[in-house]
Coordinates of C-alpha atoms in Angstrom, one line a residue:
M20 CA 83.0 122.7 131.2
A21 CA 86.9 122.6 132.1
P22 CA 88.9 125.7 130.5
Y23 CA 91.9 123.6 128.0
S24 CA 95.6 123.3 129.2
N25 CA 98.0 121.2 128.1
S26 CA 100.2 120.6 131.1
K27 CA 103.7 119.5 129.2
I28 CA 103.4 121.6 126.2
L29 CA 102.4 124.7 128.5
K30 CA 105.5 123.6 131.0
R31 CA 108.0 123.4 128.1
T32 CA 107.3 127.0 126.6
G33 CA 106.6 128.3 129.8
S34 CA 103.6 130.0 128.7
P35 CA 100.9 130.5 131.5
S36 CA 97.7 127.4 131.0
F37 CA 94.5 129.5 129.4
S38 CA 92.9 129.2 132.5
K39 CA 95.4 131.9 133.1
R40 CA 94.9 134.0 130.2
S41 CA 91.5 134.1 129.4
P42 CA 89.9 136.9 129.2
V43 CA 86.4 135.6 129.6
L44 CA 87.6 133.6 133.3
Y45 CA 89.0 137.4 133.9
K46 CA 85.8 139.0 133.6
S47 CA 83.3 136.1 135.0
G48 CA 85.4 136.9 138.2
R49 CA 87.0 133.1 137.8
V50 CA 90.7 133.9 137.8
S51 CA 91.7 137.2 139.0
A52 CA 93.6 139.7 136.8
R53 CA 97.4 139.5 136.5
P54 CA 99.1 142.8 138.2
R55 CA 99.8 145.5 135.9
S56 CA 103.7 146.3 134.8
R57 CA 105.3 149.3 136.2
Y58 CA 106.3 149.5 133.2
I59 CA 103.6 151.7 131.1
L60 CA 103.2 152.3 127.4
P61 CA 102.8 155.9 126.2
P62 CA 99.2 156.8 125.4
I63 CA 97.9 156.5 121.9
L64 CA 95.9 159.6 120.7
E65 CA 93.6 160.1 117.9
H66 CA 93.9 162.7 114.9
S67 CA 91.8 164.0 112.9
P68 CA 91.0 162.7 109.3
N69 CA 90.7 166.4 108.3
R70 CA 94.6 166.6 108.9
E71 CA 95.1 163.7 107.8
A72 CA 93.4 164.4 104.0
R73 CA 96.1 168.0 104.5
R74 CA 98.7 165.6 105.2
R75 CA 98.0 163.9 101.5
S76 CA 97.2 166.6 99.8
A77 CA 100.2 168.0 97.1
Y78 CA 100.2 172.1 98.4
F79 CA 101.0 170.3 101.8
D80 CA 104.4 171.7 103.9
P81 CA 106.3 168.7 105.7
F82 CA 108.9 171.6 107.1
G83 CA 105.9 173.8 107.8
S84 CA 106.0 174.7 111.8
A85 CA 102.3 174.0 111.9
F86 CA 102.7 170.5 111.9
D87 CA 105.9 169.7 113.9
A88 CA 105.7 166.6 116.0
G89 CA 105.5 168.7 119.3
E90 CA 102.6 170.9 117.8
D91 CA 100.6 168.9 115.8
S92 CA 97.8 168.4 118.3
D93 CA 98.1 171.7 119.8
Q94 CA 97.9 173.8 116.5
D95 CA 95.2 171.6 114.8
P96 CA 92.1 173.5 113.4
D97 CA 89.8 171.3 113.3
C98 CA 90.7 170.0 116.8
D99 CA 88.3 170.9 119.4
P100 CA 89.8 171.2 123.2
E101 CA 86.3 169.2 125.1
Q102 CA 87.0 166.5 121.9
Q103 CA 90.7 166.6 123.2
A104 CA 89.7 166.3 126.6
E105 CA 87.1 163.2 126.0
R106 CA 89.9 160.9 123.8
P107 CA 90.2 157.5 125.6
T108 CA 93.9 156.6 125.8
F109 CA 94.7 152.7 126.9
L110 CA 97.6 152.0 128.6
W111 CA 98.8 148.5 126.6
E112 CA 100.9 145.9 129.2
D113 CA 103.0 143.8 127.7
E114 CA 101.4 140.8 126.7
K115 CA 97.8 142.8 127.0
T116 CA 95.4 143.0 124.5
L117 CA 93.0 145.4 123.2
V118 CA 90.6 143.1 123.5
S119 CA 91.4 142.0 127.2
D120 CA 91.8 145.8 127.6
L121 CA 87.9 146.1 126.1
L122 CA 87.1 142.8 128.1
H123 CA 88.0 144.1 131.6
N124 CA 86.5 147.9 131.0
G125 CA 83.1 146.4 129.6
D126 CA 79.6 147.3 131.2
D127 CA 77.8 145.1 133.5
Q128 CA 75.5 143.4 131.0
E129 CA 78.5 142.3 129.0
S130 CA 80.1 140.9 132.4
E131 CA 76.6 139.0 132.8
D132 CA 76.6 137.9 129.3
T133 CA 80.0 136.2 130.2
V134 CA 78.9 134.7 132.9
K135 CA 75.7 133.6 131.6
L136 CA 78.0 131.7 128.4
A137 CA 80.9 130.9 130.7
S138 CA 77.6 128.9 132.6
L139 CA 76.6 127.5 129.8
A140 CA 80.0 126.1 128.6
E141 CA 80.4 124.5 132.1
S142 CA 76.9 122.7 131.7
L143 CA 78.0 120.9 128.1
Q144 CA 80.5 118.9 130.2
T145 CA 77.6 116.7 132.1
P146 CA 76.3 115.0 129.1
F147 CA 80.1 114.8 127.4
S148 CA 81.1 113.2 130.4
H149 CA 78.0 110.4 129.9
Q150 CA 78.6 110.1 126.1
S151 CA 82.0 109.5 127.3
K152 CA 81.4 106.6 129.1
E153 CA 79.0 105.4 126.7
L154 CA 81.2 105.4 124.3
L155 CA 83.8 103.2 127.1
D156 CA 80.9 101.3 127.8
E157 CA 80.1 99.7 124.4
I158 CA 84.0 99.6 123.2
A159 CA 84.0 97.5 125.8
D160 CA 80.5 95.2 125.4
T161 CA 82.6 94.7 122.1
L162 CA 86.0 93.9 122.9
V163 CA 85.5 92.1 126.1
P164 CA 84.0 89.1 124.8
A165 CA 86.3 88.7 121.6
V166 CA 89.2 88.7 123.7
N167 CA 87.9 86.2 125.7
T168 CA 86.6 83.9 122.8
V169 CA 90.2 83.9 121.5
K170 CA 91.5 83.0 125.1
R171 CA 89.2 80.1 125.6
G172 CA 90.0 79.0 121.9
H173 CA 94.1 80.0 123.3
Q174 CA 93.6 77.5 126.7
I175 CA 91.3 74.5 124.9
L176 CA 94.2 74.1 122.3
N177 CA 97.1 73.8 124.8
E178 CA 94.7 71.4 126.6
K179 CA 92.9 69.2 124.2
V180 CA 95.2 68.7 121.1
D181 CA 97.6 66.1 121.3
E182 CA 100.8 66.0 119.3
T183 CA 99.8 63.1 116.7
F184 CA 97.1 65.9 115.7
A185 CA 99.2 69.0 115.4
L186 CA 102.2 67.2 113.5
G187 CA 98.8 66.4 111.5
I188 CA 97.9 70.1 110.8
L189 CA 101.5 70.6 110.2
E190 CA 101.5 68.0 107.4
F191 CA 97.8 69.1 105.9
D192 CA 99.8 72.3 105.8
E193 CA 103.0 71.9 103.9
A194 CA 101.1 70.0 101.4
C195 CA 98.3 72.6 101.2
K196 CA 101.5 75.0 100.3
T197 CA 102.9 72.8 98.5
L198 CA 99.4 72.1 96.1
E199 CA 99.6 75.9 96.2
T200 CA 102.6 76.3 94.7
A201 CA 102.6 73.6 91.7
T202 CA 98.6 75.3 91.7
I203 CA 99.8 78.8 90.8
S204 CA 102.8 77.2 88.7
S205 CA 100.5 75.5 86.4
H206 CA 98.3 78.4 86.4
N207 CA 101.2 81.0 84.9
E208 CA 102.1 78.3 82.6
I209 CA 98.3 78.5 81.7
K210 CA 98.6 82.1 81.2
K211 CA 101.6 81.9 79.0
S212 CA 100.4 79.8 77.2
Y213 CA 97.1 81.5 76.8
H214 CA 98.6 84.5 76.0
A215 CA 100.9 82.7 73.1
S216 CA 98.1 81.0 71.6
Q217 CA 96.7 84.4 71.6
A218 CA 98.9 86.1 69.8
R219 CA 99.0 82.9 67.6
V220 CA 95.4 83.3 66.6
R221 CA 95.8 87.0 65.8
D222 CA 98.9 86.0 63.5
L223 CA 96.6 83.3 62.0
L224 CA 93.9 86.0 61.4
K225 CA 96.4 88.5 59.7
Q226 CA 97.5 85.8 57.7
L227 CA 93.5 85.0 56.6
E228 CA 92.8 88.4 55.8
E229 CA 95.6 89.1 54.2
A230 CA 94.7 85.8 52.0
Y231 CA 91.0 86.5 51.7
A232 CA 92.3 90.2 50.7
R233 CA 94.3 88.4 47.9
R234 CA 91.7 86.2 46.9
N235 CA 89.3 88.9 46.2
R236 CA 92.1 90.9 44.5
L237 CA 92.6 87.7 42.1
C238 CA 88.5 87.3 41.1
A239 CA 88.6 90.5 40.1
D240 CA 91.4 90.7 37.9
F241 CA 89.7 86.8 36.2
E242 CA 86.7 88.8 35.9
K243 CA 87.7 91.7 34.5
A244 CA 90.1 89.3 31.7
L245 CA 87.2 86.9 31.2
D246 CA 85.6 90.0 30.2
E247 CA 88.1 91.6 28.4
I248 CA 88.1 88.0 26.5
A249 CA 84.1 86.8 26.4
D250 CA 82.9 90.5 25.2
P251 CA 84.4 90.0 21.8
A252 CA 83.3 86.5 21.7
I253 CA 79.6 87.3 22.2
E254 CA 80.3 90.2 19.5
A255 CA 81.6 87.6 16.9
L256 CA 78.7 85.5 17.8
K257 CA 76.1 87.9 17.5
A258 CA 77.6 88.7 14.1
L259 CA 77.8 85.1 13.0
P260 CA 73.9 84.8 11.8
S261 CA 74.4 87.6 9.2
R262 CA 77.7 86.9 7.7
A263 CA 76.8 83.3 7.2
E264 CA 73.6 84.7 5.1
R265 CA 75.8 86.5 3.2
V266 CA 78.3 84.0 2.8
I267 CA 75.6 81.3 1.4
E268 CA 74.4 84.1 -1.0
T269 CA 77.7 84.8 -2.1
L270 CA 78.0 80.8 -2.6
E271 CA 74.7 80.6 -4.9
K272 CA 76.2 83.0 -7.1
N273 CA 79.1 82.0 -7.6
N274 CA 77.4 78.6 -8.2
K275 CA 74.9 79.9 -10.8
R276 CA 77.9 82.0 -12.5
I277 CA 79.6 78.3 -12.8
E278 CA 76.7 76.3 -13.9
K279 CA 76.7 78.7 -16.5
D280 CA 79.8 79.3 -18.1
A281 CA 80.0 75.0 -18.3
A282 CA 77.0 75.2 -20.6
S283 CA 78.9 77.7 -22.7
G284 CA 82.3 76.8 -22.5
R285 CA 82.3 72.3 -21.9
G286 CA 83.6 72.4 -25.6
K287 CA 86.6 74.2 -25.0
D288 CA 87.6 72.5 -22.0
D289 CA 87.2 69.0 -24.0
K290 CA 89.8 70.8 -27.0
Y291 CA 91.7 71.9 -24.0
L292 CA 91.8 68.9 -21.9
K293 CA 93.5 67.1 -25.4
E294 CA 96.0 69.3 -25.8
L295 CA 97.1 68.5 -22.8
L296 CA 96.8 64.8 -23.0
S297 CA 98.9 65.3 -26.2
K298 CA 101.3 67.5 -24.5
L299 CA 101.9 64.7 -22.3
A300 CA 102.3 61.6 -24.1
A301 CA 105.0 63.6 -26.6
V302 CA 106.6 63.8 -22.7

């Protein structure tokens, strides 16, 4: 597979292409390494972790002579001279990273793995090319017949359709548009009437519910008033037979008493009546 490279962007930015910058291609030997710059950065030395711990300690004296900048590595008691000789130093140049340096200085096994990966990546180019060709063929098989059909339709319209038929089609289209406009207008009117009728029906239903509520209240008030009037009448009717019996008994007693008095005092009455008649005659 060819390495990714966008020539327009690289020309604009002045950046080297991927094939000129990739450490994988450096390692596999496909691209020659860039020449080293003559400006070499100072070496980066390792430091003892014990010395760093002493520096962070509360008893560390930053002004002592034992930890001056020029005597740190020489006067460190924990630093072995043999280890100092074996410490690796990396000479990092401009635009050069640690990963790139390690890839350049790797062992043979790593180089073989890198070459193998590069060859595998290169072998993927053929399947991708075949897949791209198949997709292009499929797109062509799909679009080309449609384009040809449209072209034939336009050609037939240009050759076989007369002006009268075309004018008829245009008139029919205008009539359809007019009918569509009228239908839409009537539909809008019907829709407005429908919404108005819905609002009217809701108002009538509300009024009907209020009338039902008033009727229920009137029925309840009528039943209450009827109960208030009917209950005393019912009680009076229930007590009427006993009262009638008592009245009858009283009348019978009075009748007997009157008959008795009439039998004993009939003469007195006659005398009384004669006196009244005499007085009337005198008048």
